[in-house]
mmCIF file of C-alpha atoms and ligand atoms in Angstrom:
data_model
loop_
_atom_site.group_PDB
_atom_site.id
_atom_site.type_symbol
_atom_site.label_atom_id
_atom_site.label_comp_id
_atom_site.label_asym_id
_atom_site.label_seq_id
_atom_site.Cartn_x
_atom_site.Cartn_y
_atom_site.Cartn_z
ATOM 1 C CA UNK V 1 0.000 0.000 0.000
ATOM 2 C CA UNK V 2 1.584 3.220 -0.949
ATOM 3 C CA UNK V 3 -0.063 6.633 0.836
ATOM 4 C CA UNK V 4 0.578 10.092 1.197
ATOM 5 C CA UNK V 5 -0.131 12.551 4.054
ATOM 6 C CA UNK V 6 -0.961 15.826 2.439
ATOM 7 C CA UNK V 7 -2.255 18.919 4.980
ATOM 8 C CA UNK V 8 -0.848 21.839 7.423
ATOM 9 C CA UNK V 9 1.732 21.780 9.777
ATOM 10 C CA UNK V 10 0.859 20.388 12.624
ATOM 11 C CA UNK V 11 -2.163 18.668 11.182
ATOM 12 C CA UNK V 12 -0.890 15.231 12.840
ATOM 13 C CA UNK V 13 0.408 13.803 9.867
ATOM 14 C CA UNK V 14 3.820 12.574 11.286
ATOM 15 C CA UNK V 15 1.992 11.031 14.655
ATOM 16 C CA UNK V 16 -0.413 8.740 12.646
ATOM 17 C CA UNK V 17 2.072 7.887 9.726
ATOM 18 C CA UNK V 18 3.910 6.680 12.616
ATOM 19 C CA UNK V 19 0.865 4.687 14.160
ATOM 20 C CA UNK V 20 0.323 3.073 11.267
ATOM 21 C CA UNK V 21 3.322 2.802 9.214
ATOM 22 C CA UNK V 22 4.026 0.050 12.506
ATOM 23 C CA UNK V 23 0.706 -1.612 12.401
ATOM 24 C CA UNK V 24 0.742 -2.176 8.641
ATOM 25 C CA UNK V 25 4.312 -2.536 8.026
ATOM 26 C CA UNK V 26 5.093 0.111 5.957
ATOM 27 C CA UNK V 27 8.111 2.670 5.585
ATOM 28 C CA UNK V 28 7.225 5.741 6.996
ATOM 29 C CA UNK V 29 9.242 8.340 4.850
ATOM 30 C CA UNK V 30 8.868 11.876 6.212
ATOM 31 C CA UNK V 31 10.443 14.438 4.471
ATOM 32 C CA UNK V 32 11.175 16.623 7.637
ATOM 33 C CA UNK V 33 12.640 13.854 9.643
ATOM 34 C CA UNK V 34 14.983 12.756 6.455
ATOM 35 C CA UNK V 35 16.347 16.356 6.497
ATOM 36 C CA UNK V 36 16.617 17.143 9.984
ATOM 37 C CA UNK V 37 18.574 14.042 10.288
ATOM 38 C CA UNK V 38 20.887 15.584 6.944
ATOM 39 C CA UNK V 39 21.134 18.479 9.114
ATOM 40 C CA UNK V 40 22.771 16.739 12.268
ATOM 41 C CA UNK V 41 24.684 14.492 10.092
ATOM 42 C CA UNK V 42 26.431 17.573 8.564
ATOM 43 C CA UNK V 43 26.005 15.944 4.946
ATOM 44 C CA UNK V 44 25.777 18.584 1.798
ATOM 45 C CA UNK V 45 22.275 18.204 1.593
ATOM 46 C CA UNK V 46 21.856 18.803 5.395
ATOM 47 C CA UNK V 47 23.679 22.298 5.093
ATOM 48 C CA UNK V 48 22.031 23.516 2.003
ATOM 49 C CA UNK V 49 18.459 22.709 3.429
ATOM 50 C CA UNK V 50 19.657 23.930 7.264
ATOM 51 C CA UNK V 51 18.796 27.395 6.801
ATOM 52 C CA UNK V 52 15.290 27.228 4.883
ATOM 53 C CA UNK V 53 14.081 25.034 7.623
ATOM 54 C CA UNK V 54 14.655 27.266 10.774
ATOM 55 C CA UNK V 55 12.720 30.136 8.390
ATOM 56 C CA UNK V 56 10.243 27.307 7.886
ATOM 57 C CA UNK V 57 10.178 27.508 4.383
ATOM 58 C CA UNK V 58 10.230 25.087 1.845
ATOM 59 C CA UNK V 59 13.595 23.258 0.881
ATOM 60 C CA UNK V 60 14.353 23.918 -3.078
ATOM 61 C CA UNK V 61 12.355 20.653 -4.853
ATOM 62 C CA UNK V 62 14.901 19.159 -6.889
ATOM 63 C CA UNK V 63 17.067 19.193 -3.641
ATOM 64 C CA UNK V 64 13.808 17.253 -1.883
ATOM 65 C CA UNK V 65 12.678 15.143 -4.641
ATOM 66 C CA UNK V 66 16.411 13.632 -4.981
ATOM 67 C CA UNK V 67 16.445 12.873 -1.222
ATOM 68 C CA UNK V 68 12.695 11.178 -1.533
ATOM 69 C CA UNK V 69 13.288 9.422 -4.705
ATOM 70 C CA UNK V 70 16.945 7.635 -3.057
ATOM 71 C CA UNK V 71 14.080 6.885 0.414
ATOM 72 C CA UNK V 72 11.976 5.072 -2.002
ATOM 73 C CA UNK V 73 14.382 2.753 -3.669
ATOM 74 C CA UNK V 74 15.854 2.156 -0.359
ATOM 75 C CA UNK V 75 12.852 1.214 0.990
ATOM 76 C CA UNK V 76 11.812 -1.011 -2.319
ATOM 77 C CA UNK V 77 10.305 -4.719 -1.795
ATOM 78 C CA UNK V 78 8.578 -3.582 1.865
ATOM 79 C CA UNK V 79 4.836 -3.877 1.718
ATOM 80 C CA UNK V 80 4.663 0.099 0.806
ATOM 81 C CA UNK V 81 5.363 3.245 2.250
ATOM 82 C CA UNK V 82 3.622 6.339 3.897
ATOM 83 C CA UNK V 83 4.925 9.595 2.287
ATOM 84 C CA UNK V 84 4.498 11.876 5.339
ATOM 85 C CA UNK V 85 4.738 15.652 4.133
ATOM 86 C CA UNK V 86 5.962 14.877 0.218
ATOM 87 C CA UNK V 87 5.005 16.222 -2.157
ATOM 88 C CA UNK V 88 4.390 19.788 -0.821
ATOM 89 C CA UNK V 89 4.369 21.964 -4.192
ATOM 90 C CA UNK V 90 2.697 21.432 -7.328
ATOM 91 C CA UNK V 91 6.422 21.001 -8.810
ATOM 92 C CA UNK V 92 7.331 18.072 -6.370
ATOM 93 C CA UNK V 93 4.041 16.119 -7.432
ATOM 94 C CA UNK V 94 4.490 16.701 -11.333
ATOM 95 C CA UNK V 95 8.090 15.000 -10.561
ATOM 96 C CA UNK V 96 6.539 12.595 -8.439
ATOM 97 C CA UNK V 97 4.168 11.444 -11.189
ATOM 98 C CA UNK V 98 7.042 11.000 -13.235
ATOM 99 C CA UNK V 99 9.327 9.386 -10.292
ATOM 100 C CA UNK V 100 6.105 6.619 -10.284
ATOM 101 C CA UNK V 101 5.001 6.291 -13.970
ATOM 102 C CA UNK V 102 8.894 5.305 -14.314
ATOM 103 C CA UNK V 103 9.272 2.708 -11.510
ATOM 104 C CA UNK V 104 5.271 1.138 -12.708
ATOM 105 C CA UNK V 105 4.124 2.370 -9.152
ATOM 106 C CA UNK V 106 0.981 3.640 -8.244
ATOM 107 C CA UNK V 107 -0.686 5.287 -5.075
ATOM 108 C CA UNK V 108 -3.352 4.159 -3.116
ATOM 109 C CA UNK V 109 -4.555 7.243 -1.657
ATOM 110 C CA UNK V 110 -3.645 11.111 -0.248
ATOM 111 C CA UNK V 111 -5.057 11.756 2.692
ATOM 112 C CA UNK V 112 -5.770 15.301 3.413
ATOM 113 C CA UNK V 113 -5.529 16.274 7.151
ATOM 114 C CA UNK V 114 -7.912 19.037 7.191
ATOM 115 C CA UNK V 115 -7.543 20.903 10.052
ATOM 116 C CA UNK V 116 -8.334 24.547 11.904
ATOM 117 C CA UNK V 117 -5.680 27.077 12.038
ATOM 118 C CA UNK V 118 -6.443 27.311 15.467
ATOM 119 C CA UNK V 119 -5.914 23.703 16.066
ATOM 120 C CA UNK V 120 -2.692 23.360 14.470
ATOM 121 C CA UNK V 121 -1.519 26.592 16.498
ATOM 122 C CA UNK V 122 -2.387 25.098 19.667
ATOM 123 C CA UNK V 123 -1.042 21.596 18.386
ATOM 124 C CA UNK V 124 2.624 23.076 17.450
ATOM 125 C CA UNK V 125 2.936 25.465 19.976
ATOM 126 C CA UNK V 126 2.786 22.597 22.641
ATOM 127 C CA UNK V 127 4.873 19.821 20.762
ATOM 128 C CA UNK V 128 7.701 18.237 22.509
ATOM 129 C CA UNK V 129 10.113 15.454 20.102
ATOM 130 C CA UNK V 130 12.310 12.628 20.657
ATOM 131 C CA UNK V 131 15.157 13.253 18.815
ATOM 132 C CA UNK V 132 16.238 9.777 19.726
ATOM 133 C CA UNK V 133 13.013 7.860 18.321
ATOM 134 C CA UNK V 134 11.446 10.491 16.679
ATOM 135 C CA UNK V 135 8.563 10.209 18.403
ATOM 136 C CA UNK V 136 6.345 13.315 19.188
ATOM 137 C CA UNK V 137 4.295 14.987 22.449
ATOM 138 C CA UNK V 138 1.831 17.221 23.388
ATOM 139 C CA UNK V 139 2.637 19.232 26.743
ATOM 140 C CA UNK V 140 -1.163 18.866 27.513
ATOM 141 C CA UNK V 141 -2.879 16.495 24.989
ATOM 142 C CA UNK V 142 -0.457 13.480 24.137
ATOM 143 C CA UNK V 143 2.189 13.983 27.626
ATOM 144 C CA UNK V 144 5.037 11.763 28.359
ATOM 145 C CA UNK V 145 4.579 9.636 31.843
ATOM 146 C CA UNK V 146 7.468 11.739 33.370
ATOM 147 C CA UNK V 147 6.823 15.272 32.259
ATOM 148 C CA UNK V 148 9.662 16.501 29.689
ATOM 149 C CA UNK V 149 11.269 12.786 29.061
ATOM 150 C CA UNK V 150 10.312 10.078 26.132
ATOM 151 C CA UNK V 151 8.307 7.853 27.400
ATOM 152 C CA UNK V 152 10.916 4.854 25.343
ATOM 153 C CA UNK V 153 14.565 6.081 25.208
ATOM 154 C CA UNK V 154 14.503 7.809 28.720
ATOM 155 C CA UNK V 155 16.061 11.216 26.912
ATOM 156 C CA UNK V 156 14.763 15.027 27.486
ATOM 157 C CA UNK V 157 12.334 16.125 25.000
ATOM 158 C CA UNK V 158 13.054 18.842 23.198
ATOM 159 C CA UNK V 159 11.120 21.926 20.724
ATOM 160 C CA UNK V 160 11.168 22.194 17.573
ATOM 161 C CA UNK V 161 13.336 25.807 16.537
ATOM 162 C CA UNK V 162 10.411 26.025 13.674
ATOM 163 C CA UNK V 163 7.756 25.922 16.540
ATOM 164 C CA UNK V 164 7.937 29.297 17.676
ATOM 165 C CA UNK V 165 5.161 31.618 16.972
ATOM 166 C CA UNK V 166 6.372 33.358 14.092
ATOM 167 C CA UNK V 167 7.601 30.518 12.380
ATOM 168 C CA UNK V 168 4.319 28.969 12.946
ATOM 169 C CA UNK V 169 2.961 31.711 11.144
ATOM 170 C CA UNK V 170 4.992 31.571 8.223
ATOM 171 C CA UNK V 171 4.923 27.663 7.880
ATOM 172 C CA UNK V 172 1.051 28.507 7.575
ATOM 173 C CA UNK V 173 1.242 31.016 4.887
ATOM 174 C CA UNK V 174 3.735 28.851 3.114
ATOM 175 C CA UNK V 175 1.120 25.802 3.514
ATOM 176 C CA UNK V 176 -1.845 28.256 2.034
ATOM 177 C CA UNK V 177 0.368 29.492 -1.237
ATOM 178 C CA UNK V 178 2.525 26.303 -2.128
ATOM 179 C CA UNK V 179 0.756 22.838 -0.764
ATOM 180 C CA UNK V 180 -2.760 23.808 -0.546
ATOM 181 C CA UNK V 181 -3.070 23.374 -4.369
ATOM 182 C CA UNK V 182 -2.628 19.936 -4.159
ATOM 183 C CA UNK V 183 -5.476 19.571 -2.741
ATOM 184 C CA UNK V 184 -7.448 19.824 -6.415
ATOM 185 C CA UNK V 185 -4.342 18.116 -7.868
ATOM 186 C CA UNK V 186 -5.048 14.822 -6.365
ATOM 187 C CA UNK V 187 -8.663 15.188 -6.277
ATOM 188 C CA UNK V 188 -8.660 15.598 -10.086
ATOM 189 C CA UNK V 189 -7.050 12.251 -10.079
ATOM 190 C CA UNK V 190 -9.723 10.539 -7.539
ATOM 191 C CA UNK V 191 -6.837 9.805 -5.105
ATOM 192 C CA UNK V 192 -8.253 12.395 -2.416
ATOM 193 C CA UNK V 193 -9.322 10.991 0.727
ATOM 194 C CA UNK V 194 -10.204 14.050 2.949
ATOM 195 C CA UNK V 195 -10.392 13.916 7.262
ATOM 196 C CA UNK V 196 -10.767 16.204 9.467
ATOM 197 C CA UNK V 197 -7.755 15.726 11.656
ATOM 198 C CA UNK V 198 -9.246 18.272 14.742
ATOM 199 C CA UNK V 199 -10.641 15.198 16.154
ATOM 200 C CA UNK V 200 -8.461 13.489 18.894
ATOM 201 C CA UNK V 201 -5.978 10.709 18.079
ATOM 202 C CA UNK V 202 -8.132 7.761 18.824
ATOM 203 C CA UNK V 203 -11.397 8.994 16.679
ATOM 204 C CA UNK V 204 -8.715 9.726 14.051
ATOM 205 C CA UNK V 205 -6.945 6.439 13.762
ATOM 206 C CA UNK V 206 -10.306 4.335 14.030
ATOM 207 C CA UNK V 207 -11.069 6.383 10.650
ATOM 208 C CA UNK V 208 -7.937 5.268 9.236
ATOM 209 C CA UNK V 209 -7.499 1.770 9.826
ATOM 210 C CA UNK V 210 -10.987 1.556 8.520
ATOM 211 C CA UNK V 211 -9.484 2.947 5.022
ATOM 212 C CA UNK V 212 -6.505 1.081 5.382
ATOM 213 C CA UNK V 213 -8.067 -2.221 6.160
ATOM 214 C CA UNK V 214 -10.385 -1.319 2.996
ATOM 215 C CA UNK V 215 -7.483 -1.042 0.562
ATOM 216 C CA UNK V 216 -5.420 -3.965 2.151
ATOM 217 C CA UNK V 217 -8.259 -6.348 1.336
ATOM 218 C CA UNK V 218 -9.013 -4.950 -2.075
ATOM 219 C CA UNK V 219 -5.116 -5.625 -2.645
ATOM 220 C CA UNK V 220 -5.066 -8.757 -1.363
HETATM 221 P P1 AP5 J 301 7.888 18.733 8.696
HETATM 222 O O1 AP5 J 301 8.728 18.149 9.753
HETATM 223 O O2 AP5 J 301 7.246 17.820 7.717
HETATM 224 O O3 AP5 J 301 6.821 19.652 9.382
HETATM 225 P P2 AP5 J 301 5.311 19.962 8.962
HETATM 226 O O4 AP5 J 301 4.663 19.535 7.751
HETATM 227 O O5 AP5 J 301 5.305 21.412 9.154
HETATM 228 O O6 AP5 J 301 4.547 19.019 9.824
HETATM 229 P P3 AP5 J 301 4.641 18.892 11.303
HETATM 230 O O7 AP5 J 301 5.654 17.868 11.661
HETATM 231 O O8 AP5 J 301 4.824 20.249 11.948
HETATM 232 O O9 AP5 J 301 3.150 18.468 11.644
HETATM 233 P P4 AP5 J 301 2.420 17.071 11.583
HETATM 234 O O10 AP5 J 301 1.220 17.228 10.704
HETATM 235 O O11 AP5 J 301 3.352 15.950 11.296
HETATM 236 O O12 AP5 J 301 1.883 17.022 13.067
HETATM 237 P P5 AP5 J 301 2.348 16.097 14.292
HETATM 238 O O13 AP5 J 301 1.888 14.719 14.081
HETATM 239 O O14 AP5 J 301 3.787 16.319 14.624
HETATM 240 O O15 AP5 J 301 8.718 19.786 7.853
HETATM 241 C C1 AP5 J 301 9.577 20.720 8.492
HETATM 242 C C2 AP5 J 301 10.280 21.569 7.454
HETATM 243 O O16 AP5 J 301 11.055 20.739 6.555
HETATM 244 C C3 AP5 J 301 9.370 22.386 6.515
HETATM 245 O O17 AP5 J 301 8.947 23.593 7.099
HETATM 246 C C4 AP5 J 301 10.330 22.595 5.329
HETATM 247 O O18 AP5 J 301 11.284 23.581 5.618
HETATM 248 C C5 AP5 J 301 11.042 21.248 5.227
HETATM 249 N N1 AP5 J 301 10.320 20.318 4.355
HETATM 250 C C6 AP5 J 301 9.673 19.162 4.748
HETATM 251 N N2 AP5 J 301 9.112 18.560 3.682
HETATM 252 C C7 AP5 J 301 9.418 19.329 2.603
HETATM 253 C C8 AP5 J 301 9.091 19.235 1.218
HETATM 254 N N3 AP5 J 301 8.364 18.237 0.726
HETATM 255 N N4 AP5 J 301 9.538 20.210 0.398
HETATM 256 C C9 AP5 J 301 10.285 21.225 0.868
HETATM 257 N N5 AP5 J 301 10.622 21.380 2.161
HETATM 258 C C10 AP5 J 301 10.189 20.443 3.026
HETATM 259 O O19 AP5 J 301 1.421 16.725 15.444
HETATM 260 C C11 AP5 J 301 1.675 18.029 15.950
HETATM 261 C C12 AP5 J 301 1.430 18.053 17.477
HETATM 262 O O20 AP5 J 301 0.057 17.803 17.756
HETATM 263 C C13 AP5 J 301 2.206 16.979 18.259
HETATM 264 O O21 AP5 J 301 2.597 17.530 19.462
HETATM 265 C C14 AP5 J 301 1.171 15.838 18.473
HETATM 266 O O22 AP5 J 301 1.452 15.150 19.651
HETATM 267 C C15 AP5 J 301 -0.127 16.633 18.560
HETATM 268 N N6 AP5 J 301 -1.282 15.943 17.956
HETATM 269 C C16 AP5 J 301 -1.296 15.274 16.782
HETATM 270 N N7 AP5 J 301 -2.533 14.820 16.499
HETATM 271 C C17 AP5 J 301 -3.330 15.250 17.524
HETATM 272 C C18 AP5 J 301 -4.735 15.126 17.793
HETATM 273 N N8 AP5 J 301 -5.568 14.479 16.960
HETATM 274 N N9 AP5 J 301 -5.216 15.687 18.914
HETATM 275 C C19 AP5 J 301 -4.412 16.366 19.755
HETATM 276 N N10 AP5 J 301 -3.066 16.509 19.553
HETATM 277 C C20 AP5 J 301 -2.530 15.971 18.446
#
């Protein structure tokens, strides 16, 4: 099964590609880990993509589509993969479409986290990472059992540079001009799948393991 996450920051794209990239045993390839971990590994990509990150916009696409494209291959002959924040302009899909025509690869679905601004504020303003695991908090709606520490690897939690308020803002903006137009991209293909992600976790992922059950035994 091969999905991508399409919708704002802090949506909750990255905590449920996680839930269920485990549960269905598929790669979960998100394009903000991938270069946050170029970034600490000092690599060229990593340097070039350091500084348009902590402004919280967009990495140049052929810079991003070459990283994604290598993920894929790497992750080739797993069940399938969920593309968690890629593609995010209207140039990455067109290359994307091209990246999957070539390999004879097709998506299942996009699923659109459609969420309030004011959600997504509230989300990103209170997120706490892992930077061991990867794995991400909520101060007051998803807390760690010992306030400040990951619940797994026993390491501080830390926030996100690009979760202060006015890089929230500008992630937003950047979100409204560049990714929302994907939106009718993939719905003129009848890929769309649309949610609305201000529900809590739980209502959310009984949603999606409906869909993803659906597909699995279609493709079975
Ligand atoms: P990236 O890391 O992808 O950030 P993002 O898209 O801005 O997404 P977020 O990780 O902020 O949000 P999310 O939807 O995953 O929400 P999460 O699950 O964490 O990208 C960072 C940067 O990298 C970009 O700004 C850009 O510079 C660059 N980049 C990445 N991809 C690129 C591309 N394709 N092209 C160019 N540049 C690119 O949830 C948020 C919080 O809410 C968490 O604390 C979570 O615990 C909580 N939460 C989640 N769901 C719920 C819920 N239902 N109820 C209550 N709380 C919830």
């Amino acid at each position: 099964m091969r999905f991508v996450f399409l919708g704002p920051p802090g949506a909750g794209k990255g905590t449920h590609a996680k839930i269920l990239s485990e549960k269905y045993g598929l790669d979960h390839l998100a394009a903000g880990d991938c270069l946050r971990r170029h970034i600490r590994g000092n690599t060229e990509l990593g340097l070039k993509a350091k500084s348009f990150i902590e402004k919280g916009s967009l990495v140049p696409d052929p810079l991003v589509n070459e990283m994604i494209f290598f993920e894929i291959r790497r992750a080739q002959g797993k069940k399938g993969f969920i593309l968690d924040g890629y593609p995010r302009t209207v140039g990455q899909a067109e290359a994307f479409d091209v990246f999957l025509t070539d390999s004879k690869t097709k998506l299942d679905r996009v699923i659109n986290f459609a969420a309030s601004e004011e959600v997504v504020i509230g989300r990103l303003s209170g997120r706490r990472v892992c930077q061991q695991c990867g794995m991400n908090y909520h101060v007051t709606n998803i807390p760690p059992k010992r306030e400040g520490i990951c619940d797994t690897c026993n390491v501080a939690l830390v926030q996100r540079k690009d979760d202060q308020p006015e890089t929230i803002r500008h992630r937003l903006e950047v979100y409204r001009t560049e990714t929302s137009p994907l939106i009718d991209f993939y719905a003129r293909k009848g890929l769309l799948y649309d949610i609305s992600a201000d529900k809590n976790v739980a209502q959310l992922q009984a949603e999606l393991t409906l869909l993803f059950d659906k597909i699995q035994a279609v493709g079975a």
